[in-house]
mmCIF file of N, CA and C and ligand atoms in Angstrom:
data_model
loop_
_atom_site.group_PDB
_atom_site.id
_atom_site.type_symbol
_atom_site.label_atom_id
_atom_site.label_comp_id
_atom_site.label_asym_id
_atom_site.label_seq_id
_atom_site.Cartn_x
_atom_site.Cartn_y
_atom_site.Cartn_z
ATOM 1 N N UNK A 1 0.851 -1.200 0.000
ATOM 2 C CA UNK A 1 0.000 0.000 0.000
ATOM 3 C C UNK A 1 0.874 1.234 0.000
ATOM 4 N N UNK A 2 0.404 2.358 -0.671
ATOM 5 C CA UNK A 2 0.879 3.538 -0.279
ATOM 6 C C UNK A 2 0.707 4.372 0.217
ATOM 7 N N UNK A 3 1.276 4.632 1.496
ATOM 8 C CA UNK A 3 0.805 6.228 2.450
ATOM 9 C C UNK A 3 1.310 7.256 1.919
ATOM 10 N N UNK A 4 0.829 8.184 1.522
ATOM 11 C CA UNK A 4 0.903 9.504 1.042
ATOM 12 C C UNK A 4 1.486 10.438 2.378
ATOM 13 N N UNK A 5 0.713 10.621 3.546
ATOM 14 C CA UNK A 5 1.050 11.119 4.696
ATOM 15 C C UNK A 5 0.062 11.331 5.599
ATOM 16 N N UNK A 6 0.240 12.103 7.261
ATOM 17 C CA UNK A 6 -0.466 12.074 7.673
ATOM 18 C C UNK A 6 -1.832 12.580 7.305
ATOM 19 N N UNK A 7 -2.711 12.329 7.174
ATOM 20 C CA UNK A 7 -4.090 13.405 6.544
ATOM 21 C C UNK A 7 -4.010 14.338 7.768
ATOM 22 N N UNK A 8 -5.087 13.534 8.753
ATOM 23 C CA UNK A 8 -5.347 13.958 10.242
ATOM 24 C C UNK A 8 -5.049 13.456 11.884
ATOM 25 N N UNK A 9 -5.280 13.826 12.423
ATOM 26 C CA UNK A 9 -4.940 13.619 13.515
ATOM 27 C C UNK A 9 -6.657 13.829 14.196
ATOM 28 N N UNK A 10 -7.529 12.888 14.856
ATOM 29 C CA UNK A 10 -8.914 13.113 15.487
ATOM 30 C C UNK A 10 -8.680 13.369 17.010
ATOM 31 N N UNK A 11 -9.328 14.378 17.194
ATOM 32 C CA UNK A 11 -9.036 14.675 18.464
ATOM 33 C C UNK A 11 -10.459 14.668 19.500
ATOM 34 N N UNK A 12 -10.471 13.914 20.401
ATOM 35 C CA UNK A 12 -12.153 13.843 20.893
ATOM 36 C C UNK A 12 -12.240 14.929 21.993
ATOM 37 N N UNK A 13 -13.515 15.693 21.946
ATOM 38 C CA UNK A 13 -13.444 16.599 22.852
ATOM 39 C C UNK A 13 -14.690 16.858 23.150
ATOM 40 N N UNK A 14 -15.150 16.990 24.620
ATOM 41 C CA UNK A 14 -16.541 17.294 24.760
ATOM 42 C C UNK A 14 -17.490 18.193 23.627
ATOM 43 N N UNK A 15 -17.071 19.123 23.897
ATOM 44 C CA UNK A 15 -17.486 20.205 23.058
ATOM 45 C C UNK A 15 -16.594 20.892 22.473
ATOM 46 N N UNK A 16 -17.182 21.257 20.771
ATOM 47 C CA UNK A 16 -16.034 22.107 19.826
ATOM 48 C C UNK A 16 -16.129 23.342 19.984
ATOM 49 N N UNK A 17 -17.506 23.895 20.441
ATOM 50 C CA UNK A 17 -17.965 25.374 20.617
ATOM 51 C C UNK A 17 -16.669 25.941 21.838
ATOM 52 N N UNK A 18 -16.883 24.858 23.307
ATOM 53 C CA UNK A 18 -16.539 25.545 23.997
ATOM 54 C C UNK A 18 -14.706 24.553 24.422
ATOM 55 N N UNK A 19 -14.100 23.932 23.630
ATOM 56 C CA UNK A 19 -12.695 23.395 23.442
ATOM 57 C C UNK A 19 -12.026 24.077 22.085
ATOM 58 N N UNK A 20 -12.728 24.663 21.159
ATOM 59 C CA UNK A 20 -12.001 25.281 19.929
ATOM 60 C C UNK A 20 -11.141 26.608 20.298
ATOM 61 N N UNK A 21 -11.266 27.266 21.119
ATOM 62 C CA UNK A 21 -10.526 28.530 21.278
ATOM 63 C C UNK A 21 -8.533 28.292 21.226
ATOM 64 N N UNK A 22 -8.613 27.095 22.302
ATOM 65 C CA UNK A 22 -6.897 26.391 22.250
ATOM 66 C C UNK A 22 -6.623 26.405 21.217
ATOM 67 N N UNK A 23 -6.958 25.560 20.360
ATOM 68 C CA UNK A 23 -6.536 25.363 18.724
ATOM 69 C C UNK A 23 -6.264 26.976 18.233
ATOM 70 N N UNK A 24 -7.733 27.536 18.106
ATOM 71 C CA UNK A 24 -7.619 29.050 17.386
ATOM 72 C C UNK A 24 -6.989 29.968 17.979
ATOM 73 N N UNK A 25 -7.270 30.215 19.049
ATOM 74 C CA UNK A 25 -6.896 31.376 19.692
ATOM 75 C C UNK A 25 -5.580 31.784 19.872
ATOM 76 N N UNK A 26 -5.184 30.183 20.922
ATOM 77 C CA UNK A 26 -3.899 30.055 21.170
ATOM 78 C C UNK A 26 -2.746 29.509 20.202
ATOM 79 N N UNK A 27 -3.041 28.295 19.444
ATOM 80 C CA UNK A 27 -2.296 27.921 18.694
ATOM 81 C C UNK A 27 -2.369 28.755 17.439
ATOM 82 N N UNK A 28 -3.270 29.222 17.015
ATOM 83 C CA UNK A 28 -3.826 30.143 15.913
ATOM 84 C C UNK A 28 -3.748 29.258 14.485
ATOM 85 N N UNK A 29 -4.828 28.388 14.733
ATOM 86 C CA UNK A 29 -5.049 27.472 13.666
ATOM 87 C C UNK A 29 -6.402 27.908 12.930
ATOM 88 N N UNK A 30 -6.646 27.556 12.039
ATOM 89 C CA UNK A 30 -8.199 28.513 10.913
ATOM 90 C C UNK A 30 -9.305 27.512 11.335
ATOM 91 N N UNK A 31 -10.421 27.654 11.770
ATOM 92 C CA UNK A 31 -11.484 26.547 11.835
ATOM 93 C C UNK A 31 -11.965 26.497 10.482
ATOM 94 N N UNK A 32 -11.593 25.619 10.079
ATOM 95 C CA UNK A 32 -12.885 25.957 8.359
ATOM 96 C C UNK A 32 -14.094 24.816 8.308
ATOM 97 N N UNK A 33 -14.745 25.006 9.485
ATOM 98 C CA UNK A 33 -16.418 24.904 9.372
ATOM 99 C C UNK A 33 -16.461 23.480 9.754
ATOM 100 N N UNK A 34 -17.877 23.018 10.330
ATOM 101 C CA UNK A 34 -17.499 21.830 10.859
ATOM 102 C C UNK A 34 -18.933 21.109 10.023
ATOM 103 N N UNK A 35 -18.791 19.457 10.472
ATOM 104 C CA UNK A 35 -19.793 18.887 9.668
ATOM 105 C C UNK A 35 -20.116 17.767 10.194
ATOM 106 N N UNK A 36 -21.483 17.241 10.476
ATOM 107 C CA UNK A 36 -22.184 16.294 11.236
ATOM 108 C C UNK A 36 -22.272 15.213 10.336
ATOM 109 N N UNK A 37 -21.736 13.732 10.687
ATOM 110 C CA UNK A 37 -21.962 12.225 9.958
ATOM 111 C C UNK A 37 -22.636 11.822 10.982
ATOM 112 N N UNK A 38 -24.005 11.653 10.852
ATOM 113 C CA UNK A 38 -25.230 10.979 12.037
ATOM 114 C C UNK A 38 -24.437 9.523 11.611
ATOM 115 N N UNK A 39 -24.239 9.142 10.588
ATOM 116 C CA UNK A 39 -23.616 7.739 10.619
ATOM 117 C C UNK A 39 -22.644 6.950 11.764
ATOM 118 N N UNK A 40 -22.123 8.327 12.128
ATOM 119 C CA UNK A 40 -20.728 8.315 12.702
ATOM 120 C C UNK A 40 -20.882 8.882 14.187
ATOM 121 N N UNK A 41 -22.468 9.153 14.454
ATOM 122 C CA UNK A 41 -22.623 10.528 15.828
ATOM 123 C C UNK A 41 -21.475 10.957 16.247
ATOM 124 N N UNK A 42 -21.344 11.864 15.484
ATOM 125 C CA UNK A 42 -20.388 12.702 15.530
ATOM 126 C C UNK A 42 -20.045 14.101 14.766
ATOM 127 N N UNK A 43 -19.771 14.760 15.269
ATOM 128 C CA UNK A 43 -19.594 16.727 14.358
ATOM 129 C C UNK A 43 -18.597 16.773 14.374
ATOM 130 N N UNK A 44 -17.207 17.019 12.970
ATOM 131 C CA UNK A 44 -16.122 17.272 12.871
ATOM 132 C C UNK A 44 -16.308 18.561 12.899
ATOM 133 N N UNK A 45 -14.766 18.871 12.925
ATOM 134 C CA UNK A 45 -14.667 20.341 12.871
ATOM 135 C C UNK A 45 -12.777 20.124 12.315
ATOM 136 N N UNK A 46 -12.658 20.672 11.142
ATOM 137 C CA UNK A 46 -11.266 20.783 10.179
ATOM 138 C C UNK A 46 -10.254 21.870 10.582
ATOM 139 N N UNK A 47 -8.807 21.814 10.973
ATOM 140 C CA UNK A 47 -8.361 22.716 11.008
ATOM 141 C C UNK A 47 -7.058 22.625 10.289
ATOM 142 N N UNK A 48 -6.337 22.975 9.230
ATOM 143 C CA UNK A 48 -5.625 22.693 8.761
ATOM 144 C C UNK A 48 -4.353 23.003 9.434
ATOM 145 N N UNK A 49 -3.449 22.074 9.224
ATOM 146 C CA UNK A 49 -1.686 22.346 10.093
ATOM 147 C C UNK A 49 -0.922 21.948 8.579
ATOM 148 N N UNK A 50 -0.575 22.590 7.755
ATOM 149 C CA UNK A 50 0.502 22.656 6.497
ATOM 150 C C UNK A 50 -0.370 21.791 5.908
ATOM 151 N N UNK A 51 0.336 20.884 5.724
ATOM 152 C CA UNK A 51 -0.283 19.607 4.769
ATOM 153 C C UNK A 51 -1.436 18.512 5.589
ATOM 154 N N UNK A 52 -1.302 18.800 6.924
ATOM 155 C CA UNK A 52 -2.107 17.715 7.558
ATOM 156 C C UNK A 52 -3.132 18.448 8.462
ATOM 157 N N UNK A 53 -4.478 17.985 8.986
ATOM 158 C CA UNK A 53 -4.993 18.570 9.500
ATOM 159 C C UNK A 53 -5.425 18.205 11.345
ATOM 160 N N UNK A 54 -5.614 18.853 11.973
ATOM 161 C CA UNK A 54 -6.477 18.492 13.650
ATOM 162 C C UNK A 54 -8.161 18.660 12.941
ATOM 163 N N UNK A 55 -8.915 17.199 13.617
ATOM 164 C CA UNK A 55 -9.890 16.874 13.435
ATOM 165 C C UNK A 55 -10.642 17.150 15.098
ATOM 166 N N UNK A 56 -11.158 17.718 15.283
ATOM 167 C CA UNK A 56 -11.757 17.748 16.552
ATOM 168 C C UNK A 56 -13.384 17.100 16.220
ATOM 169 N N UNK A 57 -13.265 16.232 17.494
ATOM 170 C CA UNK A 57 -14.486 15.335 17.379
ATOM 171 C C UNK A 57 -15.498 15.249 18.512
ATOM 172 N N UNK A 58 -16.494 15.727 18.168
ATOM 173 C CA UNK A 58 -17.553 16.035 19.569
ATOM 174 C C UNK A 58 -18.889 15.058 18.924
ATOM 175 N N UNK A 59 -19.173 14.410 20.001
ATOM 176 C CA UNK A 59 -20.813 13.102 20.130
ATOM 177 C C UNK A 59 -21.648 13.938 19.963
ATOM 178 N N UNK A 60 -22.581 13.173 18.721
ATOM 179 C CA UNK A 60 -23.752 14.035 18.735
ATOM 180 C C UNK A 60 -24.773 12.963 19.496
ATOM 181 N N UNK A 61 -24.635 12.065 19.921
ATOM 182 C CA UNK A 61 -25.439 11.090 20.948
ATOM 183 C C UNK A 61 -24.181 10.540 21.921
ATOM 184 N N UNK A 62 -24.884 10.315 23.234
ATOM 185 C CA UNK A 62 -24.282 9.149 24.604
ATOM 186 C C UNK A 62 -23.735 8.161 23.957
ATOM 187 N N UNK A 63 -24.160 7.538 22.919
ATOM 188 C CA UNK A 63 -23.643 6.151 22.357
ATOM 189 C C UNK A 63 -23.087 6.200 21.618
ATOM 190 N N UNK A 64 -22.597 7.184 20.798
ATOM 191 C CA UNK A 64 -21.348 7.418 19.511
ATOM 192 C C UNK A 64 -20.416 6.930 20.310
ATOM 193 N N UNK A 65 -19.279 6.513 19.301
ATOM 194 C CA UNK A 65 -17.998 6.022 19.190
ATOM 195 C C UNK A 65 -17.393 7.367 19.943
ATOM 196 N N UNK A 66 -17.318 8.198 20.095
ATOM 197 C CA UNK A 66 -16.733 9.406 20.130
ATOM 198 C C UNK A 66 -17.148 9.283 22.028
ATOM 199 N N UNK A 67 -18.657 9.838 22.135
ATOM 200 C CA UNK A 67 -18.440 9.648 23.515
ATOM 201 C C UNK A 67 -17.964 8.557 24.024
ATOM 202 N N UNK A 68 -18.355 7.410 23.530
ATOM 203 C CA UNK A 68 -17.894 6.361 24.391
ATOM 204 C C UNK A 68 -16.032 6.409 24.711
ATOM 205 N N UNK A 69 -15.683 6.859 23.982
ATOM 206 C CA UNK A 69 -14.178 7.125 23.675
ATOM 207 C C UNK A 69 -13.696 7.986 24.769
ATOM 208 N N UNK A 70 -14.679 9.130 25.169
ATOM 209 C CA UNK A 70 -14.157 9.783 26.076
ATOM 210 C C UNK A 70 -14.493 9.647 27.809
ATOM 211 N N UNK A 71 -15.727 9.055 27.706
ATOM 212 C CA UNK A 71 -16.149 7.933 28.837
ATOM 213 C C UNK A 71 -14.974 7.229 29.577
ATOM 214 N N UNK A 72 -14.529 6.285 28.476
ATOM 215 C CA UNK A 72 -13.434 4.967 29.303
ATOM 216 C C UNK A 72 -12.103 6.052 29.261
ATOM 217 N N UNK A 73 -11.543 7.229 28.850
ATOM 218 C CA UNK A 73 -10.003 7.747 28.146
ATOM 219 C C UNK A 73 -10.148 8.943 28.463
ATOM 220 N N UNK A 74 -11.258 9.513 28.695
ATOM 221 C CA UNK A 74 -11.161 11.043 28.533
ATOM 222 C C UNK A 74 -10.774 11.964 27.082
ATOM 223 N N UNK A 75 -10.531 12.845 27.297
ATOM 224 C CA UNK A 75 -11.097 13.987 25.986
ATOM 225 C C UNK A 75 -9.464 13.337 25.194
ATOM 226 N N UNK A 76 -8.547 13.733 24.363
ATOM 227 C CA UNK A 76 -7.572 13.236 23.751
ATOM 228 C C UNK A 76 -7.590 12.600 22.486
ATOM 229 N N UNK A 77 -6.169 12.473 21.897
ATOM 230 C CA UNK A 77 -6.030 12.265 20.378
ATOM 231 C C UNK A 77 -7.038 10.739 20.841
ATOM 232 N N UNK A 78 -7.693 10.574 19.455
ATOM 233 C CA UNK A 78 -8.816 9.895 19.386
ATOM 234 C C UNK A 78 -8.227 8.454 18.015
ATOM 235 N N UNK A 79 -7.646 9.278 17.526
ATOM 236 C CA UNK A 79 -7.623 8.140 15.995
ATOM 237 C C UNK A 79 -6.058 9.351 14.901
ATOM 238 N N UNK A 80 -5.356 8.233 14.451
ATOM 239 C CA UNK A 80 -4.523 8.880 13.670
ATOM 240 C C UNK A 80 -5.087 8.527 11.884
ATOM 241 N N UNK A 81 -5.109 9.259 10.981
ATOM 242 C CA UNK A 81 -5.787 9.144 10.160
ATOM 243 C C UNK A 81 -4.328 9.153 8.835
ATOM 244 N N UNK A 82 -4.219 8.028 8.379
ATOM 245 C CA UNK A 82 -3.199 8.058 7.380
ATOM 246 C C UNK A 82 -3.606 8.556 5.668
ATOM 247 N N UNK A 83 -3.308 9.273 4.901
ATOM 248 C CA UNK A 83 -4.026 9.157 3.687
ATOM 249 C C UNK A 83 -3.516 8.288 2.814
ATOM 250 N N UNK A 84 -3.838 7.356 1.850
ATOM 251 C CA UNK A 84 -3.239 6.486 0.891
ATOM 252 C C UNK A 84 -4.115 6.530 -0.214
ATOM 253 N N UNK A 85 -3.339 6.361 -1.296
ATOM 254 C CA UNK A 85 -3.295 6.536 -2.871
ATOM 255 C C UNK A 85 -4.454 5.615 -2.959
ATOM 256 N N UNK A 86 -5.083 4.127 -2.400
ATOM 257 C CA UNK A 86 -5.913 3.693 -3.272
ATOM 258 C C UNK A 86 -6.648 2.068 -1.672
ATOM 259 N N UNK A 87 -7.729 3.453 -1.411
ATOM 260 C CA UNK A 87 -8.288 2.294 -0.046
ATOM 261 C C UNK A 87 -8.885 1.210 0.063
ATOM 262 N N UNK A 88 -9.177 0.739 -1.418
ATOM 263 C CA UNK A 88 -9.519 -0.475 -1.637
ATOM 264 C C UNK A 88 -7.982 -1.367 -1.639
ATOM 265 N N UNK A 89 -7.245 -0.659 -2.448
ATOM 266 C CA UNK A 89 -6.127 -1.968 -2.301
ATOM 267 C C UNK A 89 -5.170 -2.154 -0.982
ATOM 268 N N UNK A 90 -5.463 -1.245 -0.320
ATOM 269 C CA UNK A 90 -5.376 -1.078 1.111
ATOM 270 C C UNK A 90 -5.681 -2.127 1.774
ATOM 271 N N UNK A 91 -6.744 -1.797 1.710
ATOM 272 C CA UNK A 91 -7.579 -2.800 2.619
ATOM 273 C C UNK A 91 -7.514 -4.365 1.836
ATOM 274 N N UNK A 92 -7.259 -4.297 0.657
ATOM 275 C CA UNK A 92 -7.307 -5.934 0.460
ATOM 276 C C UNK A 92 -5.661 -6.476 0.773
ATOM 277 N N UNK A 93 -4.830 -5.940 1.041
ATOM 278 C CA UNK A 93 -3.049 -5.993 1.291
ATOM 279 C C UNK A 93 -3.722 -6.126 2.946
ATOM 280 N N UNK A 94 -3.597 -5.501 3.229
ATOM 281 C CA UNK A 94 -3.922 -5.514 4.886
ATOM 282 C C UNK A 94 -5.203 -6.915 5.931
ATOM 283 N N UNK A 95 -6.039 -6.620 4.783
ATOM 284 C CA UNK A 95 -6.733 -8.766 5.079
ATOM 285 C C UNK A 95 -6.112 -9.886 4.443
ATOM 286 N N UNK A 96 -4.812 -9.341 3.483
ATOM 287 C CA UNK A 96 -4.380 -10.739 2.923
ATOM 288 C C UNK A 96 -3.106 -11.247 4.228
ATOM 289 N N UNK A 97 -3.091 -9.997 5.087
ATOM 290 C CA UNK A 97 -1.836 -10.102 6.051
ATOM 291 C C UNK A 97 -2.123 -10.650 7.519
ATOM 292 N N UNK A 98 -3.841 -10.615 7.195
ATOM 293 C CA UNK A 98 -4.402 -11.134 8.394
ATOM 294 C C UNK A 98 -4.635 -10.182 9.622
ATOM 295 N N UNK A 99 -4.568 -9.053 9.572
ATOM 296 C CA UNK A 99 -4.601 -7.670 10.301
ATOM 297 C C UNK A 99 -6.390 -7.383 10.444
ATOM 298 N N UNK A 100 -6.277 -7.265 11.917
ATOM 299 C CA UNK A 100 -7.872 -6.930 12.331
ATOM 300 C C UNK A 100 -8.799 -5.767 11.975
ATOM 301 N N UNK A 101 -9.163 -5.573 11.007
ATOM 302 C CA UNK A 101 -10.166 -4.464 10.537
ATOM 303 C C UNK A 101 -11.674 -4.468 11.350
ATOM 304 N N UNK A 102 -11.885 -2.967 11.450
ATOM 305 C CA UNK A 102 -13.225 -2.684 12.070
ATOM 306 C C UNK A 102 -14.057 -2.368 10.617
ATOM 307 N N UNK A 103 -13.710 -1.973 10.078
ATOM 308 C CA UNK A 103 -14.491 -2.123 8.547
ATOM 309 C C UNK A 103 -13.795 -2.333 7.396
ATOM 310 N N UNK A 104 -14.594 -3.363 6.918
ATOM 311 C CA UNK A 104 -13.924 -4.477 6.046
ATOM 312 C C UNK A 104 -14.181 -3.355 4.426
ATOM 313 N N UNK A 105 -14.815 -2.941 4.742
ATOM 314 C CA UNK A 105 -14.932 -2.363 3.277
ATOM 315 C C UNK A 105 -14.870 -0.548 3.629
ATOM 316 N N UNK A 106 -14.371 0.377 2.209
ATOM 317 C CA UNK A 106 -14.302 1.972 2.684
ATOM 318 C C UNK A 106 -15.968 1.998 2.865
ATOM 319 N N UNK A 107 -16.347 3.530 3.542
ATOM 320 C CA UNK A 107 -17.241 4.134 4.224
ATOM 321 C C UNK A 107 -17.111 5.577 3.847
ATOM 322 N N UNK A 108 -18.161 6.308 3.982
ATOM 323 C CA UNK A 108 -18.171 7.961 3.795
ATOM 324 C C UNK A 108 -17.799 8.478 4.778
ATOM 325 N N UNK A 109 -16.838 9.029 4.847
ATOM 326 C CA UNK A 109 -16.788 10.001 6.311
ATOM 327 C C UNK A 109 -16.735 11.349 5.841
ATOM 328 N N UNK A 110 -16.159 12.096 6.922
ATOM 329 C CA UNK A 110 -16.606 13.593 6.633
ATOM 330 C C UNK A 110 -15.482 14.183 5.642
ATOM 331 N N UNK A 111 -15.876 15.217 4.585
ATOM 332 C CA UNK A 111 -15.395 15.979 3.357
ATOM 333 C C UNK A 111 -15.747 14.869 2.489
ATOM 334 N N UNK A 112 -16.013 14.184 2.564
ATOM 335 C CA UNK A 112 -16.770 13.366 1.150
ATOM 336 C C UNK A 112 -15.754 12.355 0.873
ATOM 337 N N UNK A 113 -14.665 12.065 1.795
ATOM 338 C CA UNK A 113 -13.546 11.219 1.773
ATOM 339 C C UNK A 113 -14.089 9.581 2.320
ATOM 340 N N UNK A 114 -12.752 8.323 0.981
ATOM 341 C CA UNK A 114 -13.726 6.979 1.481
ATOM 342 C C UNK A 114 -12.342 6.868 2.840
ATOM 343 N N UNK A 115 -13.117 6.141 4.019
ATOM 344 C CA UNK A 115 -12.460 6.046 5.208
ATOM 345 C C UNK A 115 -12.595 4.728 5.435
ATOM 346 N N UNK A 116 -11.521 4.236 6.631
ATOM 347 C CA UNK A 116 -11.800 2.470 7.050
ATOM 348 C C UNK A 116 -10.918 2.660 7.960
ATOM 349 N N UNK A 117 -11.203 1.783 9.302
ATOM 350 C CA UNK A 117 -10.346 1.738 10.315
ATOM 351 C C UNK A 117 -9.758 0.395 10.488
ATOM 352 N N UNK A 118 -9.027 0.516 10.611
ATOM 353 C CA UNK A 118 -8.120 -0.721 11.316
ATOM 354 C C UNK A 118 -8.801 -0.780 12.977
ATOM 355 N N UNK A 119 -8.574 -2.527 13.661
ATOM 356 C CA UNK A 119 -8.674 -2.723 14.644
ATOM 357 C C UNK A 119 -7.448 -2.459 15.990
ATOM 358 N N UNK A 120 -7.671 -1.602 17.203
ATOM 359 C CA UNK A 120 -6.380 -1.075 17.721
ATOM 360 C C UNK A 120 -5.888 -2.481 18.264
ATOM 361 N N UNK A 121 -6.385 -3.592 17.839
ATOM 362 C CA UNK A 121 -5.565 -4.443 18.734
ATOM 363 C C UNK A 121 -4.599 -4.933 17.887
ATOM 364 N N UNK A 122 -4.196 -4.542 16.724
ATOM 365 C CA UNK A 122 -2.898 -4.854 15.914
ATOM 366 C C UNK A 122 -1.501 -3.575 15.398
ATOM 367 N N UNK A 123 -2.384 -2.193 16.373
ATOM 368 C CA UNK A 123 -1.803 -0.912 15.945
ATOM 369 C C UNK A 123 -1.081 -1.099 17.494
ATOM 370 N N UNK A 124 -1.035 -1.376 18.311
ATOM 371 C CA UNK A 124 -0.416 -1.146 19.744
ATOM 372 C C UNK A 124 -1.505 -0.058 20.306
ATOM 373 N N UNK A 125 -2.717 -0.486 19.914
ATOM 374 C CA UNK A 125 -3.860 0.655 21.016
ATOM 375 C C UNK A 125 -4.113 1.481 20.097
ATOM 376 N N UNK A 126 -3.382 1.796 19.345
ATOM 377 C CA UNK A 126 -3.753 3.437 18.409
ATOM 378 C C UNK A 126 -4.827 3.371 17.528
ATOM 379 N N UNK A 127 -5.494 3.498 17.268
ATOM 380 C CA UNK A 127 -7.060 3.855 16.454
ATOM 381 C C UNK A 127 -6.198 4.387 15.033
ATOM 382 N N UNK A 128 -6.474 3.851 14.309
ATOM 383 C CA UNK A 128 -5.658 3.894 12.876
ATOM 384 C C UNK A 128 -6.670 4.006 11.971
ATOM 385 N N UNK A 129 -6.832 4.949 11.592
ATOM 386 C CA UNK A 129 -7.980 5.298 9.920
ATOM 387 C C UNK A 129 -7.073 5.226 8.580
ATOM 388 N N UNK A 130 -7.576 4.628 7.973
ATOM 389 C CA UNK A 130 -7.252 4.773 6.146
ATOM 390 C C UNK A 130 -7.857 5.833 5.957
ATOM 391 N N UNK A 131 -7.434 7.203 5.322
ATOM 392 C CA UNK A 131 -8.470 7.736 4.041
ATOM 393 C C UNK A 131 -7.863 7.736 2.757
ATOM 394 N N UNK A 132 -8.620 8.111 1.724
ATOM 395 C CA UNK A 132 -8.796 8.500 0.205
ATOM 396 C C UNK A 132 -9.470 9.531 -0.007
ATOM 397 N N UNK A 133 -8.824 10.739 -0.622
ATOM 398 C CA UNK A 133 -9.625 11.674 -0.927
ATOM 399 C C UNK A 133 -9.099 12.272 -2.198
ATOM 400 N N UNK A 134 -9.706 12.720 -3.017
ATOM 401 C CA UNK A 134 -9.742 13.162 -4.515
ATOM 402 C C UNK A 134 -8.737 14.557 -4.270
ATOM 403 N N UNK A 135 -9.035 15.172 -3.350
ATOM 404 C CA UNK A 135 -7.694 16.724 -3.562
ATOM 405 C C UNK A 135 -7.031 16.259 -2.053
HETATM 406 ZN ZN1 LIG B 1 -10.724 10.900 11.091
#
């Protein structure tokens, strides 16, 4: 497979309204607008760092992946998000190696990008996303 580089970095946080100021204020990073995957209960919010971006991730329900995440761990990097040239052949290199996937096939996630996670019990704990995205 080929990794291109980091895309993102997901960062889980109660709230983006009232946790976004650190990023902006202090670090002085651009918010450019955020976007709800009910698929995913969850509201991103994009902030670009050069080539790679901070994903801040707030539950839009008790039972999203996201709260539950911050339940057992507290608020913190959530998932490292790699980008690669082609997530189907990704993912078929990565089940021919016998490596634990949480979704066997890509998915829509947020910016219209196809996404797939790996299972953390073959990353050493780390929450590992594939994406693919056209720009
Ligand atoms: Zn992500």
């Amino acid at each position: 497979m080929k990794i291109l580089k980091i895309d993102h970095l997901g960062i889980a946080v109660s709230s983006i309204d009232e946790k976004k100021d650190f990023w902006t204020d202090v670090l002085g990073l651009e918010l450019q607008g955020t976007e709800t995957v009910e698929a995913q209960k969850v509201t991103t919010a994009f902030l670009p760092v050069g080539e790679s971006e901070v994903e801040l991730l707030e539950s839009t329900s008790d039972d999203g992946p996201v709260a539950k995440y911050i339940e057992k761990r507290g608020e913190g990097v959530q998932h490292v998000a790699f980008r690669v040239e082609n997530i189907e052949e990704a993912l078929e290199e990565l089940k021919a190696k016998g490596i634990p996937l949480i979704d066997q096939e890509p998915r829509i996630g947020a910016g219209g990008a196809k996404i797939a996670f790996l299972h953390p019990k073959a990353t050493s704990g780390v929450l590992v996303e594939l994406c693919e995205r056209s720009s």
